[in-house]
PDB file of C-alpha atoms in Angstrom:
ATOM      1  CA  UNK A   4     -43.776-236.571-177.431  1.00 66.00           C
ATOM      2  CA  UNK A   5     -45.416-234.890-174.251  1.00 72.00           C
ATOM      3  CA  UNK A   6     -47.745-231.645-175.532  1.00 87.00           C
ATOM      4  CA  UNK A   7     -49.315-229.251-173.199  1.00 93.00           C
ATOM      5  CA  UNK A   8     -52.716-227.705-174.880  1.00 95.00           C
ATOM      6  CA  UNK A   9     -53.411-224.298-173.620  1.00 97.00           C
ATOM      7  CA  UNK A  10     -57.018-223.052-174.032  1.00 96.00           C
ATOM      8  CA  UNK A  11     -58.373-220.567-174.454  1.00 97.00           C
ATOM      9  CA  UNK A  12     -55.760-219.274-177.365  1.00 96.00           C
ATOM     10  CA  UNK A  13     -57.239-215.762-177.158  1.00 97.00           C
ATOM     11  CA  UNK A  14     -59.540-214.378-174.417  1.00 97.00           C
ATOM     12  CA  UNK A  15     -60.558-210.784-174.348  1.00 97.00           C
ATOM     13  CA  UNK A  16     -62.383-209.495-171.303  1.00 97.00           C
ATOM     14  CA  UNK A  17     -63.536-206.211-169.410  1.00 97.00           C
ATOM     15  CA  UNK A  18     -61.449-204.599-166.235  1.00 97.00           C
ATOM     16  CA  UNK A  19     -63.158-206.514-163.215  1.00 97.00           C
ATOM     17  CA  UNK A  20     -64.137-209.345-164.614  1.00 97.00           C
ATOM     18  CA  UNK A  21     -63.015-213.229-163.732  1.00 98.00           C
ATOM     19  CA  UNK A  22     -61.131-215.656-165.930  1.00 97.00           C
ATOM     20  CA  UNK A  23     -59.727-219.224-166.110  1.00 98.00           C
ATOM     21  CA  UNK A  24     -57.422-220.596-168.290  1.00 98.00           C
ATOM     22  CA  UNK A  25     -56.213-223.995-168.745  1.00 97.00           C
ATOM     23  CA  UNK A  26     -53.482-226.387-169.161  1.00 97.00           C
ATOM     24  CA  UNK A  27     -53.996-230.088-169.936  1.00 95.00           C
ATOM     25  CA  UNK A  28     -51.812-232.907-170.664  1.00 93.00           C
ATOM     26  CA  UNK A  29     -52.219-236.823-171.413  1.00 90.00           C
ATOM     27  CA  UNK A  30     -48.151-236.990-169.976  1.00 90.00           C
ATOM     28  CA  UNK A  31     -48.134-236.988-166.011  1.00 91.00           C
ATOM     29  CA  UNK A  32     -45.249-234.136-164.992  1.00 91.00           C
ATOM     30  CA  UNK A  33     -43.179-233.581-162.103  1.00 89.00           C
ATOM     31  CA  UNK A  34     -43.722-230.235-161.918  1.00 90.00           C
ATOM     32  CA  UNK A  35     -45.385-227.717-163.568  1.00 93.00           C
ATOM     33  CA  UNK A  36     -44.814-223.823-164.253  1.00 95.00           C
ATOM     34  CA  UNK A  37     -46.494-220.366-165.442  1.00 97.00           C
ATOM     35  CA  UNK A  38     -45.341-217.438-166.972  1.00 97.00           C
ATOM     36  CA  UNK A  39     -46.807-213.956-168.058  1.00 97.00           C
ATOM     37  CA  UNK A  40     -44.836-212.702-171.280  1.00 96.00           C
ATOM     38  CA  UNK A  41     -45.509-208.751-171.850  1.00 94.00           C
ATOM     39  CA  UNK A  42     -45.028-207.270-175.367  1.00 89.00           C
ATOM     40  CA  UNK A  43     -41.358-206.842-175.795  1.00 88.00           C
ATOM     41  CA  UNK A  44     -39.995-208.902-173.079  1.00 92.00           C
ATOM     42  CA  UNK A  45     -39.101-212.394-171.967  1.00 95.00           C
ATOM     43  CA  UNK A  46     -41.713-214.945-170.219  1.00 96.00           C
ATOM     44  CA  UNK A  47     -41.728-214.216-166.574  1.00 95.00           C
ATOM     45  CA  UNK A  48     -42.318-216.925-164.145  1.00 94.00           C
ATOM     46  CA  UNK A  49     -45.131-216.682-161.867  1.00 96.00           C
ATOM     47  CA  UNK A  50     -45.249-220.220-160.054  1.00 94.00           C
ATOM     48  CA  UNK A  51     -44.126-223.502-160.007  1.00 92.00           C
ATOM     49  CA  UNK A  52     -46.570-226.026-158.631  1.00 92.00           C
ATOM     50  CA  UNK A  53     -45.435-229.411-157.513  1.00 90.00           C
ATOM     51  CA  UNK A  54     -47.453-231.822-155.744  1.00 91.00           C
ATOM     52  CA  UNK A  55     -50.711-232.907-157.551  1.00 92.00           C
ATOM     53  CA  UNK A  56     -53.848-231.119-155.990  1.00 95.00           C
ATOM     54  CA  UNK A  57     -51.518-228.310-155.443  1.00 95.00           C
ATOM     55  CA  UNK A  58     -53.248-224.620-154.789  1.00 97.00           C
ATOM     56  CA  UNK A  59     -50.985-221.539-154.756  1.00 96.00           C
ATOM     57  CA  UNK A  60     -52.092-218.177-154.293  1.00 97.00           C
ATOM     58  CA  UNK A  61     -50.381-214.799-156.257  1.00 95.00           C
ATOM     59  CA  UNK A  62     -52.500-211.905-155.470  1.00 96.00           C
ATOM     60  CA  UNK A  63     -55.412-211.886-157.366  1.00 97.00           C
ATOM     61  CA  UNK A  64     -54.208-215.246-159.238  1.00 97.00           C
ATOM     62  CA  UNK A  65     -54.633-218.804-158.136  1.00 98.00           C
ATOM     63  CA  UNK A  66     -52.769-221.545-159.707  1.00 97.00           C
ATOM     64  CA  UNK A  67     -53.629-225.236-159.046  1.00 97.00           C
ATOM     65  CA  UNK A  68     -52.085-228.512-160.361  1.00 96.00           C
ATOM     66  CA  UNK A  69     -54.663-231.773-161.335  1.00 95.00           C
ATOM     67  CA  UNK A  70     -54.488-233.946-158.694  1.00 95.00           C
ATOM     68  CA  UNK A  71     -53.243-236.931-161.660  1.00 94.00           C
ATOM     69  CA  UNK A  72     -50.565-233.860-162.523  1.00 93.00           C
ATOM     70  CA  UNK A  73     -51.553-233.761-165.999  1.00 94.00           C
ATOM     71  CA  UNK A  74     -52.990-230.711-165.966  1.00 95.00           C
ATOM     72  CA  UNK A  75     -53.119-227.039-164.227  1.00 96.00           C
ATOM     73  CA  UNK A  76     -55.517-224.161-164.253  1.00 97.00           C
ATOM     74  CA  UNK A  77     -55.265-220.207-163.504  1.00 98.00           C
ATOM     75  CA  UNK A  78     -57.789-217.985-162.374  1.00 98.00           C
ATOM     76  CA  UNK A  79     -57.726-214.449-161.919  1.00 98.00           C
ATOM     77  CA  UNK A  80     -60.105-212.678-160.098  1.00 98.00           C
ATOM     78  CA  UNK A  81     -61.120-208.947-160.999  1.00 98.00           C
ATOM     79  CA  UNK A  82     -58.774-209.018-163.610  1.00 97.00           C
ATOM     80  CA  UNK A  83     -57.178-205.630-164.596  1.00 97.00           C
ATOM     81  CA  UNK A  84     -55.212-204.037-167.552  1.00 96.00           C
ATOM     82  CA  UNK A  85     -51.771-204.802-166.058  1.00 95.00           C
ATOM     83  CA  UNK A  86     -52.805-208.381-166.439  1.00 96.00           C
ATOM     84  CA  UNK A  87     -52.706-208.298-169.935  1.00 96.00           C
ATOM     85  CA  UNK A  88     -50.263-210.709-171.454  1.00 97.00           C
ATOM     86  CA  UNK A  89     -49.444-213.728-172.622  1.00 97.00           C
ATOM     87  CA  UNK A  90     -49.865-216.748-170.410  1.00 98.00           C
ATOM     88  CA  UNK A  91     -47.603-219.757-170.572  1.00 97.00           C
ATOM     89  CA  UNK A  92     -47.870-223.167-169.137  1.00 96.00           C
ATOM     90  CA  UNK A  93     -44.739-225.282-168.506  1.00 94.00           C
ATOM     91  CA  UNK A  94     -43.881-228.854-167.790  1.00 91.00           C
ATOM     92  CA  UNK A  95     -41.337-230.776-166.684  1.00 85.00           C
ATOM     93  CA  UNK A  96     -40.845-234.817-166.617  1.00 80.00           C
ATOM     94  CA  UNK A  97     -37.271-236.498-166.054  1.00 72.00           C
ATOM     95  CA  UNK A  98     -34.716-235.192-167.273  1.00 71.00           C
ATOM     96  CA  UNK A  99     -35.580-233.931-170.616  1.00 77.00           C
ATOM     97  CA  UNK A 100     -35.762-229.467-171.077  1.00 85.00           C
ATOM     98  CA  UNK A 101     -39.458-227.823-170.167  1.00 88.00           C
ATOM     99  CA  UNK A 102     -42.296-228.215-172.339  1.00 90.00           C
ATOM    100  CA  UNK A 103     -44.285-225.184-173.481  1.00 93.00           C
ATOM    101  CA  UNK A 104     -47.133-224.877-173.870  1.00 95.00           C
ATOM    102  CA  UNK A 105     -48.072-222.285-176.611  1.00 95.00           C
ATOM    103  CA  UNK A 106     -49.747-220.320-174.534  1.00 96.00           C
ATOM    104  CA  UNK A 107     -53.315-218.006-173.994  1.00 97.00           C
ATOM    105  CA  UNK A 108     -53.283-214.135-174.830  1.00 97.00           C
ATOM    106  CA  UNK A 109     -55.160-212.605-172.389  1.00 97.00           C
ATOM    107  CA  UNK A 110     -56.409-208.896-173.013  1.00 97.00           C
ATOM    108  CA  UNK A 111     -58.467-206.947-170.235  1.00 97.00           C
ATOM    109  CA  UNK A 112     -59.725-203.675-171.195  1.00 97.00           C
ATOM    110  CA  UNK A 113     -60.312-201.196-168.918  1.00 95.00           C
TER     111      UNK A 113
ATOM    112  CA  UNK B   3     -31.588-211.018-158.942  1.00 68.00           C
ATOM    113  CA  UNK B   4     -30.769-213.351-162.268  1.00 67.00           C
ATOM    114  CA  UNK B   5     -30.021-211.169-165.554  1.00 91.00           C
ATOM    115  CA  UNK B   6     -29.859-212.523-168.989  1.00 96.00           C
ATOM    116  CA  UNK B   7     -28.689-210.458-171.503  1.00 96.00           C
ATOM    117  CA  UNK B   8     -28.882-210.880-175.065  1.00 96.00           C
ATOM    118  CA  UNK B   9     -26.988-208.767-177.139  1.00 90.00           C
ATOM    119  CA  UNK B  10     -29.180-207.016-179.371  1.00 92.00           C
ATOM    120  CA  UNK B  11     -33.004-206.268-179.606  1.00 94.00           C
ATOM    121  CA  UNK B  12     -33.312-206.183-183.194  1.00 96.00           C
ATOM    122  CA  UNK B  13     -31.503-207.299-185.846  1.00 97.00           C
ATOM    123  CA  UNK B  14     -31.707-207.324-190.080  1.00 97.00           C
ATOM    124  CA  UNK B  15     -29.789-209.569-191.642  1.00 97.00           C
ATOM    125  CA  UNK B  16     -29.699-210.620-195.365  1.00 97.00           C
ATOM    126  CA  UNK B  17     -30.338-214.103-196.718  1.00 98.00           C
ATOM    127  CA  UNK B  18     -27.161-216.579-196.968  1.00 97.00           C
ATOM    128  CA  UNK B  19     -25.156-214.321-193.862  1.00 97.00           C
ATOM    129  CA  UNK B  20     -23.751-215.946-191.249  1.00 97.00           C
ATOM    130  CA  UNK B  21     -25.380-214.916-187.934  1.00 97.00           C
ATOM    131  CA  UNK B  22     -24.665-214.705-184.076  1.00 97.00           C
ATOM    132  CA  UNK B  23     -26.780-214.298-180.911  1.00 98.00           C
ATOM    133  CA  UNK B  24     -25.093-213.669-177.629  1.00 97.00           C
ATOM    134  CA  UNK B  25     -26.560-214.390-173.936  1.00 97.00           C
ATOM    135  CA  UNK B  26     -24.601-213.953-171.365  1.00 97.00           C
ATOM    136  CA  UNK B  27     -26.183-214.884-167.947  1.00 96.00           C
ATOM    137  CA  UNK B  28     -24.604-213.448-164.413  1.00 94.00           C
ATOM    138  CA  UNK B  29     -26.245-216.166-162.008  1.00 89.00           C
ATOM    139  CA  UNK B  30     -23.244-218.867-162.760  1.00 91.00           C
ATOM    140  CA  UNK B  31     -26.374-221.153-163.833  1.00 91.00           C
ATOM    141  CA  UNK B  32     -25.661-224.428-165.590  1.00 91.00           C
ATOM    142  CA  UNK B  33     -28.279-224.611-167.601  1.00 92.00           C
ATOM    143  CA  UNK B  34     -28.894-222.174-170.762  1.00 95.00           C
ATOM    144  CA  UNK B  35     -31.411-222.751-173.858  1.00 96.00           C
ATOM    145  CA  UNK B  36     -32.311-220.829-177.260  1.00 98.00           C
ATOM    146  CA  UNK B  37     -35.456-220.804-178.333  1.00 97.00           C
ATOM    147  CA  UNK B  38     -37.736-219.412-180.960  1.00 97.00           C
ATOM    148  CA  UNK B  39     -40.758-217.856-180.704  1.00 96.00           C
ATOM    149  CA  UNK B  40     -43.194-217.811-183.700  1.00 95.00           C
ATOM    150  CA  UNK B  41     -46.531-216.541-183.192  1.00 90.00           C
ATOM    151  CA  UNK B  42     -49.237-219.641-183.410  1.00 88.00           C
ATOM    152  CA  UNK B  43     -46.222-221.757-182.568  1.00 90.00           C
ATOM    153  CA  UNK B  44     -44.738-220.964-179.584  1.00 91.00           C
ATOM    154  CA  UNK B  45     -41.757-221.583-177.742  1.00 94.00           C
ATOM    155  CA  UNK B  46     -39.355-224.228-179.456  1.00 95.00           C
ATOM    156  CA  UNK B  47     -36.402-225.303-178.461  1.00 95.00           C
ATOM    157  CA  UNK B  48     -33.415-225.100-180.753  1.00 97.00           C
ATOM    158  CA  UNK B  49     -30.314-226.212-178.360  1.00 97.00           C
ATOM    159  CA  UNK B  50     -29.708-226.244-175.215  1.00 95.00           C
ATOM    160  CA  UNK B  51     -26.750-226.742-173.117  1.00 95.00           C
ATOM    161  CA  UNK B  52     -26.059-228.454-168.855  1.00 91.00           C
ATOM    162  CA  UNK B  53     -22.508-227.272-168.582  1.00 91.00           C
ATOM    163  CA  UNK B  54     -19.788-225.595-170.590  1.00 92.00           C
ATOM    164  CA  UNK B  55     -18.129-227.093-173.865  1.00 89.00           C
ATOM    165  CA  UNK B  56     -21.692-229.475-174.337  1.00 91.00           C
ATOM    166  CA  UNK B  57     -24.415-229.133-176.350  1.00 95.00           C
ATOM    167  CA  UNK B  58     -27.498-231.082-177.195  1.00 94.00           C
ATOM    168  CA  UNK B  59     -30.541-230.569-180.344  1.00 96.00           C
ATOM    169  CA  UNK B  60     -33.372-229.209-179.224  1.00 94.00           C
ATOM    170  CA  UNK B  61     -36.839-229.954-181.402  1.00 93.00           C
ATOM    171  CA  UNK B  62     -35.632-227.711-184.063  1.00 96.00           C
ATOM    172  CA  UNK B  63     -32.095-228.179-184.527  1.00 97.00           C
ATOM    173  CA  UNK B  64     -32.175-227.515-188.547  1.00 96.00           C
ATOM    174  CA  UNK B  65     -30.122-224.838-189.660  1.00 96.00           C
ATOM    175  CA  UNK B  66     -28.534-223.496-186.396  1.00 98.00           C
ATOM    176  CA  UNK B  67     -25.522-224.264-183.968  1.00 97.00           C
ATOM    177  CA  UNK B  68     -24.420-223.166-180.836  1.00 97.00           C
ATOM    178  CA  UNK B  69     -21.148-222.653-179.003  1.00 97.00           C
ATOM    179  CA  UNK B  70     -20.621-222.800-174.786  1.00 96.00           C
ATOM    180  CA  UNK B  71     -16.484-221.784-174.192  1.00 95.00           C
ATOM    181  CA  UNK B  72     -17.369-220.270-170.660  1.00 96.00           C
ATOM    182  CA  UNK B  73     -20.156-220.807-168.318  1.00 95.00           C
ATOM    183  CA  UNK B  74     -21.865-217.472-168.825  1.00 96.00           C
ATOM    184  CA  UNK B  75     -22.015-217.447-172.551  1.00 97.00           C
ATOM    185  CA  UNK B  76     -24.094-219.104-174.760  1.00 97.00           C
ATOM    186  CA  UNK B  77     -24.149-218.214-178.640  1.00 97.00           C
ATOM    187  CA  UNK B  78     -26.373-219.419-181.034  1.00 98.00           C
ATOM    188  CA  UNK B  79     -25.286-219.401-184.751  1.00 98.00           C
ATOM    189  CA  UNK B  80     -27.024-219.486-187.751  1.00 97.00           C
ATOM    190  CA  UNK B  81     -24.986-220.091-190.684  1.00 94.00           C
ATOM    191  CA  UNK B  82     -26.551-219.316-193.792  1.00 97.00           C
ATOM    192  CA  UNK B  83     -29.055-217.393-192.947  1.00 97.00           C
ATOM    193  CA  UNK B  84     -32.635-218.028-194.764  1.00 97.00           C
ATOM    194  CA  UNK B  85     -36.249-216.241-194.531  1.00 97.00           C
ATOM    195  CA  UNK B  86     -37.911-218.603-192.548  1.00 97.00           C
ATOM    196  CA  UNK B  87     -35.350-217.920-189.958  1.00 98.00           C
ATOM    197  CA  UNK B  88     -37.650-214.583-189.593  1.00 98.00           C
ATOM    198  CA  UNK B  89     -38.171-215.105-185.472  1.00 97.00           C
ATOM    199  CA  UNK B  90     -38.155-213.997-182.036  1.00 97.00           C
ATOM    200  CA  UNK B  91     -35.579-215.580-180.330  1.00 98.00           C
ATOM    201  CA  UNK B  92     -35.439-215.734-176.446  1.00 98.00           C
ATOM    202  CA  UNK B  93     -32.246-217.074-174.499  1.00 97.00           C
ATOM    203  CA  UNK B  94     -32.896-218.503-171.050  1.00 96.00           C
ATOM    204  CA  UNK B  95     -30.936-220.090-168.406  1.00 94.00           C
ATOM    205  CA  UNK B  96     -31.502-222.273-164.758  1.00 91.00           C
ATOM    206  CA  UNK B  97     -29.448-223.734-161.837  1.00 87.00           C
ATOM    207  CA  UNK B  98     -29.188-227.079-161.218  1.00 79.00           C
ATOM    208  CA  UNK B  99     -31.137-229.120-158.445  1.00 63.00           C
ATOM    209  CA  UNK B 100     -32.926-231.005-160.920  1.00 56.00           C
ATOM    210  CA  UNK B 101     -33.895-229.546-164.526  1.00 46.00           C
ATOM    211  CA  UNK B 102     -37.226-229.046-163.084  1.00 58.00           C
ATOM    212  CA  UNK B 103     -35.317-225.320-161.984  1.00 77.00           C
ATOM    213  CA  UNK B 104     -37.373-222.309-163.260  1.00 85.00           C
ATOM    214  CA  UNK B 105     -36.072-220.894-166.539  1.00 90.00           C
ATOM    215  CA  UNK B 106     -35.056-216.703-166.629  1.00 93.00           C
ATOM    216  CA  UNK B 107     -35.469-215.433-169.827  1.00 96.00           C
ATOM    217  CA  UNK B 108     -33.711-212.593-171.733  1.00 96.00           C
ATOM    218  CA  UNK B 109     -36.107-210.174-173.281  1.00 95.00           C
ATOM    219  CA  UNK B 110     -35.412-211.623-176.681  1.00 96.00           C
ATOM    220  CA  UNK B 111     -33.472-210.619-180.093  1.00 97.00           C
ATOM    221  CA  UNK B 112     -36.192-209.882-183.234  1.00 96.00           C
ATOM    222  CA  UNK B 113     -34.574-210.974-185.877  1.00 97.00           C
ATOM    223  CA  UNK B 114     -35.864-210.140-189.416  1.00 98.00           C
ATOM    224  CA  UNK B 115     -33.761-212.075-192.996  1.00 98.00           C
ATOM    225  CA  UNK B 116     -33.919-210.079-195.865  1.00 96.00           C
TER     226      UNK B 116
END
């Protein structure tokens, strides 16, 4: 059974500041996706990542993929209060549905 | 741009009823899921479905099925209803090129068992 951890679960920080959260794996996937899921509504996605050593650029968020494609990171940079949300990392191997991870709740206060 | 709509926001329901969840998708995509969402637990997968008239189990199968008569219409169905059927459930749907496709979500059905 492939699992994605997601870490950290919770992470509560001040308008401005900069975050990371991760996304690890001991399964290798083919790709790999995030979403932001806002109180009330459906996940979102943000980016799919592909190719392992991968580095995309959102805005203010960076996404990259391990360069083994196990795992993934996300870092936002002067995070503010309409990044609040929850965070989910998503793989795919083959041909079986996405795996989710269960995801980090992010909070930034202004 | 890709809309999935499920039919209600909320729903109350009392223990033993029989139950159905519409999502109806207007991007003629293949591909459409059910999942639940539990806090602490995530996104599971309950069924999902690659074209019309098929259906496969998801990880949590138990207590739910699903019908698929026309492309843009997938209905999950929970047939006696129980308490720990309590959930968020979010519908979702993708193209084909690979089921690596990015999933679109609904905005999810709350559904409380009394």
């Amino acid at each position: 059974t492939q699992l994605l951890e997601q870490s950290p679960q919770f992470l509560s920080i001040q308008e401005g500041e900069n975050l990371t959260v991760y996304c690890n794996s001991s399964s290798v996937f083919s790709s790999l996706q995030w979403y932001r899921q806002e109180p009330g509504e459906g996940p979102v996605l943000l980016v799919t990542v592909v190719t392992g050593g991968e580095v995309k650029k959102l805005k203010r968020l960076t996404f990259q993929f391990g360069d083994a494609r196990k795992d993934s990171s996300l870092h936002i940079t002067a995070a503010q209060p309409g990044d609040t949300g929850l965070y989910l990392c998503a793989g795919n191997s083959g041909n079986t549905p996405l795996v989710f991870g269960k995801g980090t709740r992010l909070s930034v206060i202004a | 741009d890709v809309k999935v709509t499920q039919s209600s926001r909320y729903l109350v329901k009392r223990t033993g009823e029989k139950v159905f969840l519409e999502c109806v998708q207007d991007m003629d995509h293949e591909n459409m899921f059910w999942y639940r969402q539990d806090p602490g637990l995530g996104l599971r997968l309950i069924y999902f479905s690659y074209d019309v008239k098929m259906k496969e189990k998801g990880d949590i199968p138990e207590g739910y099925s699903v019908s698929r008569e026309k492309k843009e219409r997938f209905s999950l169905i929970l047939e006696s209803a129980s308490t720990n059927q309590t959930s968020m459930y979010l519908c979702a749907s993708s193209p084909t090129g690979g089921r690596k496709q990015p999933q679109h979500f609904g905005d999810g059905t709350r559904l409380s068992i009394l």
